[in-house]
Coordinates of C-alpha atoms in Angstrom, one line a residue:
M395 CA 0.0 0.1 0.0
K396 CA 1.4 3.5 -0.9
R397 CA 1.8 6.0 1.6
S398 CA -0.7 8.9 1.4
S399 CA 0.4 12.3 2.3
G400 CA -3.3 13.6 2.0
N401 CA -6.0 14.0 4.4
P402 CA -5.4 11.9 7.7
S403 CA -9.0 10.5 7.6
T404 CA -8.6 9.5 3.9
T405 CA -5.4 7.7 5.0
D406 CA -7.2 6.1 7.9
N407 CA -10.0 4.9 5.6
A408 CA -7.5 3.2 3.1
A409 CA -5.5 1.6 6.1
R410 CA -9.0 0.1 7.2
A411 CA -9.8 -1.2 3.8
E412 CA -6.3 -2.6 3.3
F413 CA -5.8 -4.1 6.9
G414 CA -9.5 -5.0 7.7
E415 CA -9.0 -8.7 7.2
T416 CA -6.0 -8.9 9.6
L417 CA -7.5 -6.9 12.2
Q418 CA -10.6 -9.1 12.1
L419 CA -8.4 -12.2 12.5
I420 CA -6.8 -10.4 15.7
A421 CA -10.3 -9.6 17.1
S422 CA -11.5 -12.9 16.7
A423 CA -8.5 -14.6 18.2
R424 CA -8.8 -12.3 21.3
Q425 CA -12.5 -13.1 21.7
R426 CA -11.6 -16.9 21.5
A427 CA -9.0 -16.4 24.1
V428 CA -11.4 -14.5 26.3
Q429 CA -14.1 -17.2 25.9
A430 CA -11.4 -19.9 26.7
V431 CA -10.4 -18.2 29.8
N432 CA -14.0 -17.8 30.9
T433 CA -14.8 -21.5 30.2
A434 CA -11.8 -22.4 32.3
L435 CA -12.9 -20.3 35.1
I436 CA -16.4 -21.4 35.2
D437 CA -15.4 -25.2 35.0
L438 CA -13.1 -24.4 37.9
Y439 CA -15.9 -22.9 40.0
W440 CA -18.1 -25.8 39.1
Q441 CA -15.6 -28.4 40.4
V442 CA -14.8 -26.4 43.5
G443 CA -18.5 -26.1 44.1
E444 CA -19.0 -29.8 43.6
V445 CA -16.4 -30.7 46.4
I446 CA -17.7 -28.3 48.8
S447 CA -21.2 -29.6 48.3
R448 CA -20.1 -33.3 48.5
K449 CA -18.1 -32.5 51.7
I450 CA -21.0 -30.6 53.4
A451 CA -23.5 -33.3 52.4
A452 CA -21.5 -36.1 53.9
A453 CA -21.0 -33.9 57.2
E454 CA -17.3 -33.8 56.7
W455 CA -17.2 -30.1 56.4
G456 CA -19.3 -27.2 57.9
D457 CA -19.3 -23.4 57.3
G458 CA -16.3 -23.0 59.4
V459 CA -14.1 -25.4 57.4
V460 CA -15.1 -23.4 54.1
R461 CA -14.0 -20.4 55.8
Q462 CA -10.7 -22.1 56.9
L463 CA -10.3 -23.1 53.2
A464 CA -10.7 -19.5 52.0
E465 CA -7.9 -18.5 54.5
H466 CA -5.7 -21.4 53.3
V467 CA -6.1 -20.4 49.8
A468 CA -5.3 -16.8 50.4
R469 CA -2.1 -17.8 52.4
S470 CA -0.9 -20.3 49.8
Q471 CA -1.8 -18.4 46.7
P472 CA -1.3 -14.8 47.7
G473 CA -2.6 -12.5 45.0
L474 CA -5.3 -15.0 43.8
R475 CA -8.8 -13.3 43.8
G476 CA -12.2 -14.9 43.6
F477 CA -11.7 -17.4 46.5
T478 CA -13.2 -15.5 49.4
A479 CA -15.5 -17.6 51.9
R480 CA -18.4 -15.6 50.3
N481 CA -17.6 -16.8 46.7
L482 CA -16.8 -20.4 47.8
F483 CA -20.3 -20.5 49.1
R484 CA -21.7 -19.0 46.0
M485 CA -19.7 -21.9 44.0
R486 CA -21.4 -24.5 46.0
Q487 CA -24.8 -22.7 45.4
F488 CA -24.0 -22.6 41.5
Y489 CA -23.2 -26.2 41.4
E490 CA -26.4 -27.2 43.5
A491 CA -28.5 -25.0 41.3
Y492 CA -27.6 -26.8 37.9
R493 CA -26.2 -30.3 38.8
D494 CA -29.5 -31.9 38.0
Q495 CA -30.2 -29.9 34.7
Q496 CA -28.0 -31.6 32.1
L497 CA -29.2 -29.5 29.3
V498 CA -28.8 -26.2 31.3
S499 CA -25.4 -27.0 32.6
A500 CA -23.9 -27.4 29.3
L501 CA -24.7 -23.7 28.7
L502 CA -23.1 -22.3 31.8
T503 CA -19.6 -21.5 30.3
Q504 CA -21.2 -19.1 27.8
L505 CA -21.8 -16.7 30.5
P506 CA -19.3 -14.9 32.7
W507 CA -19.2 -15.2 36.6
T508 CA -20.7 -11.8 37.2
H509 CA -24.0 -12.9 35.2
H510 CA -24.2 -16.1 37.0
L511 CA -24.1 -14.2 40.4
I512 CA -27.0 -12.0 39.4
I513 CA -29.2 -14.8 38.0
L514 CA -28.4 -17.0 41.2
G515 CA -29.2 -14.0 43.4
Q516 CA -32.4 -12.7 42.0
S517 CA -34.1 -15.9 40.5
K518 CA -36.9 -17.4 42.7
R519 CA -37.3 -20.8 41.0
P520 CA -35.2 -23.1 38.5
E521 CA -37.6 -22.1 35.7
E522 CA -36.5 -18.4 36.2
R523 CA -32.9 -19.2 36.2
E524 CA -33.1 -21.2 32.9
F525 CA -35.1 -18.4 31.4
Y526 CA -32.6 -15.7 32.2
L527 CA -29.6 -17.9 31.5
R528 CA -30.9 -18.7 27.7
R529 CA -31.9 -15.2 27.4
A530 CA -28.7 -13.6 28.4
I531 CA -26.8 -15.9 26.0
R532 CA -29.1 -15.2 23.1
E533 CA -29.4 -11.5 23.6
Q534 CA -25.7 -11.1 24.7
W535 CA -26.8 -8.7 27.6
S536 CA -23.9 -7.1 29.5
S537 CA -24.2 -7.4 33.3
R538 CA -26.0 -4.1 33.4
E539 CA -28.6 -5.0 30.9
L540 CA -29.3 -8.3 32.7
E541 CA -29.8 -6.4 36.0
R542 CA -32.2 -4.2 33.9
Q543 CA -34.3 -7.4 33.0
F544 CA -34.8 -8.4 36.4
K545 CA -36.0 -5.0 37.4
T546 CA -38.5 -5.1 34.5
A547 CA -39.7 -8.4 35.7
L548 CA -39.3 -9.9 32.3
F549 CA -39.7 -13.6 33.3
E550 CA -42.8 -12.7 35.1
R551 CA -44.3 -10.8 32.4
T552 CA -43.5 -13.4 29.9
V553 CA -45.2 -16.2 31.8
L554 CA -48.2 -14.2 33.0
S555 CA -48.6 -12.4 29.6
P556 CA -47.3 -14.1 26.5
A557 CA -47.2 -12.1 23.2
K558 CA -50.5 -11.5 21.6
V559 CA -50.2 -12.5 17.8
S560 CA -52.6 -13.2 14.9
P561 CA -53.1 -16.8 13.8
V562 CA -51.5 -15.7 10.5
A563 CA -48.5 -14.6 12.4
R564 CA -48.2 -18.0 14.1
R565 CA -48.4 -19.7 10.8
T566 CA -45.9 -17.5 8.8
H567 CA -43.5 -16.7 11.6
P568 CA -43.7 -19.5 14.2
E569 CA -40.7 -18.1 16.1
A570 CA -42.6 -15.0 16.7
L571 CA -43.6 -15.9 20.0
S572 CA -40.1 -16.2 21.4
V573 CA -39.0 -13.0 19.6
F574 CA -41.8 -10.3 20.5
K575 CA -43.3 -9.4 24.0
D576 CA -46.7 -8.6 25.3
S577 CA -45.3 -5.2 26.7
Y578 CA -42.1 -3.1 26.2
L579 CA -40.4 -1.1 28.9
V580 CA -39.6 2.4 27.8
E581 CA -38.9 3.9 31.2
F582 CA -35.6 5.4 30.0
L583 CA -37.6 7.8 27.9
D584 CA -38.7 9.7 31.1
L585 CA -42.1 10.4 29.3
P586 CA -44.7 12.6 31.4
A587 CA -47.9 10.8 32.1
S588 CA -49.6 13.0 29.4
H589 CA -47.6 12.7 26.2
A590 CA -48.2 13.1 22.5
E591 CA -47.2 10.5 19.9
R592 CA -44.6 12.8 18.5
D593 CA -43.0 12.8 22.1
L594 CA -43.1 9.0 22.1
H595 CA -41.6 8.9 18.5
R596 CA -38.9 11.3 19.2
G597 CA -37.9 10.0 22.4
L598 CA -37.6 6.4 20.9
L599 CA -35.3 7.7 18.0
H600 CA -33.4 9.6 20.4
R601 CA -32.7 6.6 22.5
L602 CA -32.7 4.2 19.6
R603 CA -29.9 2.1 21.2
D604 CA -31.8 1.4 24.5
F605 CA -34.9 0.6 22.3
L606 CA -33.1 -1.9 20.3
I607 CA -31.9 -3.6 23.3
E608 CA -35.5 -3.7 24.7
L609 CA -36.8 -5.0 21.4
G610 CA -34.2 -7.8 21.6
R611 CA -31.3 -9.2 19.4
D612 CA -31.3 -9.2 15.7
F613 CA -33.6 -6.2 15.2
C614 CA -31.9 -3.8 12.8
F615 CA -33.4 -0.3 12.4
V616 CA -34.3 0.6 8.7
G617 CA -36.2 4.2 9.0
S618 CA -38.5 6.4 10.8
E619 CA -41.6 7.7 9.1
Y620 CA -40.8 5.3 6.3
P621 CA -42.4 6.5 3.1
L622 CA -44.9 4.3 1.2
Q623 CA -46.5 5.3 -1.9
V624 CA -49.7 3.6 -3.1
G625 CA -51.5 4.9 -6.2
G626 CA -51.2 8.6 -6.1
R627 CA -50.9 8.9 -2.2
D628 CA -48.1 9.1 0.1
F629 CA -48.1 7.3 3.5
A630 CA -45.7 7.2 6.3
L631 CA -45.0 4.2 8.6
D632 CA -43.9 5.2 12.2
L633 CA -40.9 2.9 12.4
L634 CA -39.5 0.0 10.3
F635 CA -37.1 -2.5 11.4
F636 CA -35.6 -5.9 10.0
H637 CA -35.3 -9.0 12.1
R638 CA -32.4 -11.1 10.9
G639 CA -33.7 -14.3 12.6
L640 CA -37.2 -13.9 11.1
N641 CA -35.7 -12.7 7.8
C642 CA -38.4 -10.1 7.5
L643 CA -39.3 -6.4 7.7
V644 CA -41.0 -5.3 11.1
A645 CA -43.3 -2.4 10.9
I646 CA -44.1 -0.6 14.3
E647 CA -47.0 1.7 14.6
L648 CA -47.1 3.9 17.7
K649 CA -50.4 4.8 19.5
V650 CA -50.5 6.8 22.7
G651 CA -54.0 5.7 23.6
R652 CA -55.6 2.4 24.2
F653 CA -55.8 -0.2 21.3
E654 CA -58.7 0.0 19.0
P655 CA -59.7 -2.6 16.4
E656 CA -59.6 -0.3 13.5
Y657 CA -55.9 0.1 13.9
L658 CA -55.3 -3.4 12.5
G659 CA -56.8 -2.3 9.0
K660 CA -54.2 0.3 8.5
L661 CA -51.4 -1.7 9.8
G662 CA -52.5 -4.4 7.3
F663 CA -52.4 -1.7 4.5
Y664 CA -48.7 -1.1 5.4
L665 CA -47.8 -4.6 5.4
E666 CA -49.3 -5.3 2.1
A667 CA -47.6 -2.2 0.7
L668 CA -44.4 -3.5 2.2
D669 CA -44.7 -7.0 0.7
R670 CA -45.4 -5.5 -2.7
D671 CA -43.0 -2.8 -3.0
V672 CA -40.2 -3.0 -0.4
R673 CA -39.6 -6.7 0.6
K674 CA -36.9 -8.6 -1.3
A675 CA -37.5 -12.0 -2.9
H676 CA -35.5 -14.0 -0.4
E677 CA -37.3 -12.4 2.6
N678 CA -40.3 -13.7 4.4
P679 CA -43.5 -11.5 4.7
A680 CA -43.5 -8.5 6.7
I681 CA -44.9 -8.6 10.2
G682 CA -46.4 -5.7 12.1
V683 CA -46.5 -4.6 15.7
L684 CA -49.3 -2.1 17.1
L685 CA -47.4 -0.5 20.2
C686 CA -50.3 1.0 22.3
A687 CA -50.4 2.7 25.7
S688 CA -52.8 0.4 26.9
K689 CA -55.1 -2.6 25.6
D690 CA -58.0 -4.7 26.7
D691 CA -56.9 -8.3 26.2
E692 CA -60.3 -9.6 25.3
V693 CA -60.7 -6.8 22.6
V694 CA -57.3 -7.7 21.4
E695 CA -58.2 -11.4 21.2
Y696 CA -61.4 -10.9 19.2
A697 CA -59.6 -8.3 17.0
L698 CA -56.6 -10.8 16.2
S699 CA -58.7 -13.9 15.7
R700 CA -60.2 -13.0 12.3
S701 CA -57.2 -10.8 11.2
L702 CA -55.6 -11.7 7.9
S703 CA -52.4 -10.0 8.6
P704 CA -49.2 -11.3 10.4
A705 CA -49.5 -8.8 13.2
L706 CA -49.2 -8.4 17.0
I707 CA -50.5 -6.0 19.7
A708 CA -48.4 -4.8 22.5
E709 CA -48.2 -2.1 25.2
Y710 CA -45.5 0.2 26.0
Q711 CA -44.9 1.0 29.7
T712 CA -43.1 4.1 30.8
Q713 CA -42.5 3.0 34.5
L714 CA -41.1 -0.2 35.9
P715 CA -43.8 -2.7 37.0
D716 CA -44.2 -3.6 40.6
R717 CA -42.1 -6.7 40.6
R718 CA -43.3 -8.1 43.8
L719 CA -46.9 -7.8 42.7
L720 CA -46.0 -9.9 39.7
Q721 CA -44.0 -12.3 41.8
A722 CA -47.1 -12.9 43.7
K723 CA -49.3 -13.4 40.7
L724 CA -46.7 -15.7 39.3
H725 CA -46.8 -17.8 42.6
E726 CA -50.4 -18.0 42.2
F727 CA -50.2 -19.1 38.6
Y728 CA -47.8 -22.0 39.3
Q729 CA -50.1 -23.0 42.3
L730 CA -53.0 -23.3 40.1
D731 CA -51.1 -24.9 37.4
A732 CA -49.8 -27.5 39.8
A733 CA -53.4 -28.1 41.1
D734 CA -54.7 -28.5 37.5
R735 CA -52.0 -31.2 37.0
G736 CA -52.8 -32.9 40.1
D737 CA -56.6 -33.0 39.0
E738 CA -55.6 -34.5 35.4
A739 CA -53.5 -37.2 37.5

C-alpha cells in the first residue's frame, strides 16, 4: 500500500480497507482467548462447588471449614482473587442449582461469573434461572442489561402475559412468540404521564440503542416515518425494522392511547405495501406491531382472531412494573397450574 500524504481521515479509511482482514483475525483470536479463559474459570468454580457440596452433604465439612479453606487459599496463593468464603459458598450454590439440569449445565460456560451471580441472587425458581440464562446468552446482555431485565420483571411478564399475535403470524412466523413481547418497557424515555405520539416517536429515535436492546437481539433499524406510496397517495410508517432471525421487515405503529380494533386495518395496509413494494424476494412476509399505551386483552383476542395480517399488539410502559406484585401473581399461577396437573393425574 502506498503511503498517502493527503487528508489523515482518507489515509485511515484506506488503511482500514487494506488491513481490515488482519484486524478481524486479531479480534476473533482475542475473543476466542477471552472465551477460553471464561470457560476454564466457570469449569473451575463448578468443580470447587462440587467438592464443597459433597463434603458438606457428607457432614465432613461445615461452614467453618469452608472459611478455613478460603484463608488457606489466600495464604498459599497470595494475590489470587475470587476465593473468599463468600464466593466459595456461591460456587456451592452454583453447582447445586444446576447439577440436575444436564441440558442447562452445558450452557453455563457461555456466561461470565458476574452474570451467574446476578441470576443466582435474583431468581426465585429453577424455571426463572433457566429463562434468564438462555436469554442472556441469546441476547448477549451485559451485566447491566441483565440487571435491568430483572428490574423489568421480564420472566414474570413473559409467563403471565405471552405475546398476543394473530393466527396468520403464528403460521408465517412460528418463532414470533419467542421474539416479541406482550409489553415493552421504555422507562428510559422519562415521558410524562400525558404525552403526545410525537414525544414517544422522538424519544424512541433519540434513545434508539436502548430501544433496540428492549426489542431484542437481531432487530436492525431501517427508518423512521418510512415513506410508502400507493396509487397517487403518500403514506408514512412510524418505524421500520428488519429482524435477521425472522428474515423479515417489522413495521411498528405507535399509538399513545388504548388499542382500537380499527388500527389493525391500517397496519395491514402498510404490511401489504411493504410486501409488494419493499420486501426482497428472499425475505419472509413483513410482520406488524401495534405498540399502544394500553389494551384490553379480550378486545385484542377478538380483533386478532379474524385478522388476515401477520400482526401483534403490545403495550409500551413508561414506568417499571411492581415486581413483587408480579411475583405474587406468578406464585398463584404456578399453584393453580400444579393443582390442574394434580386433577388430571
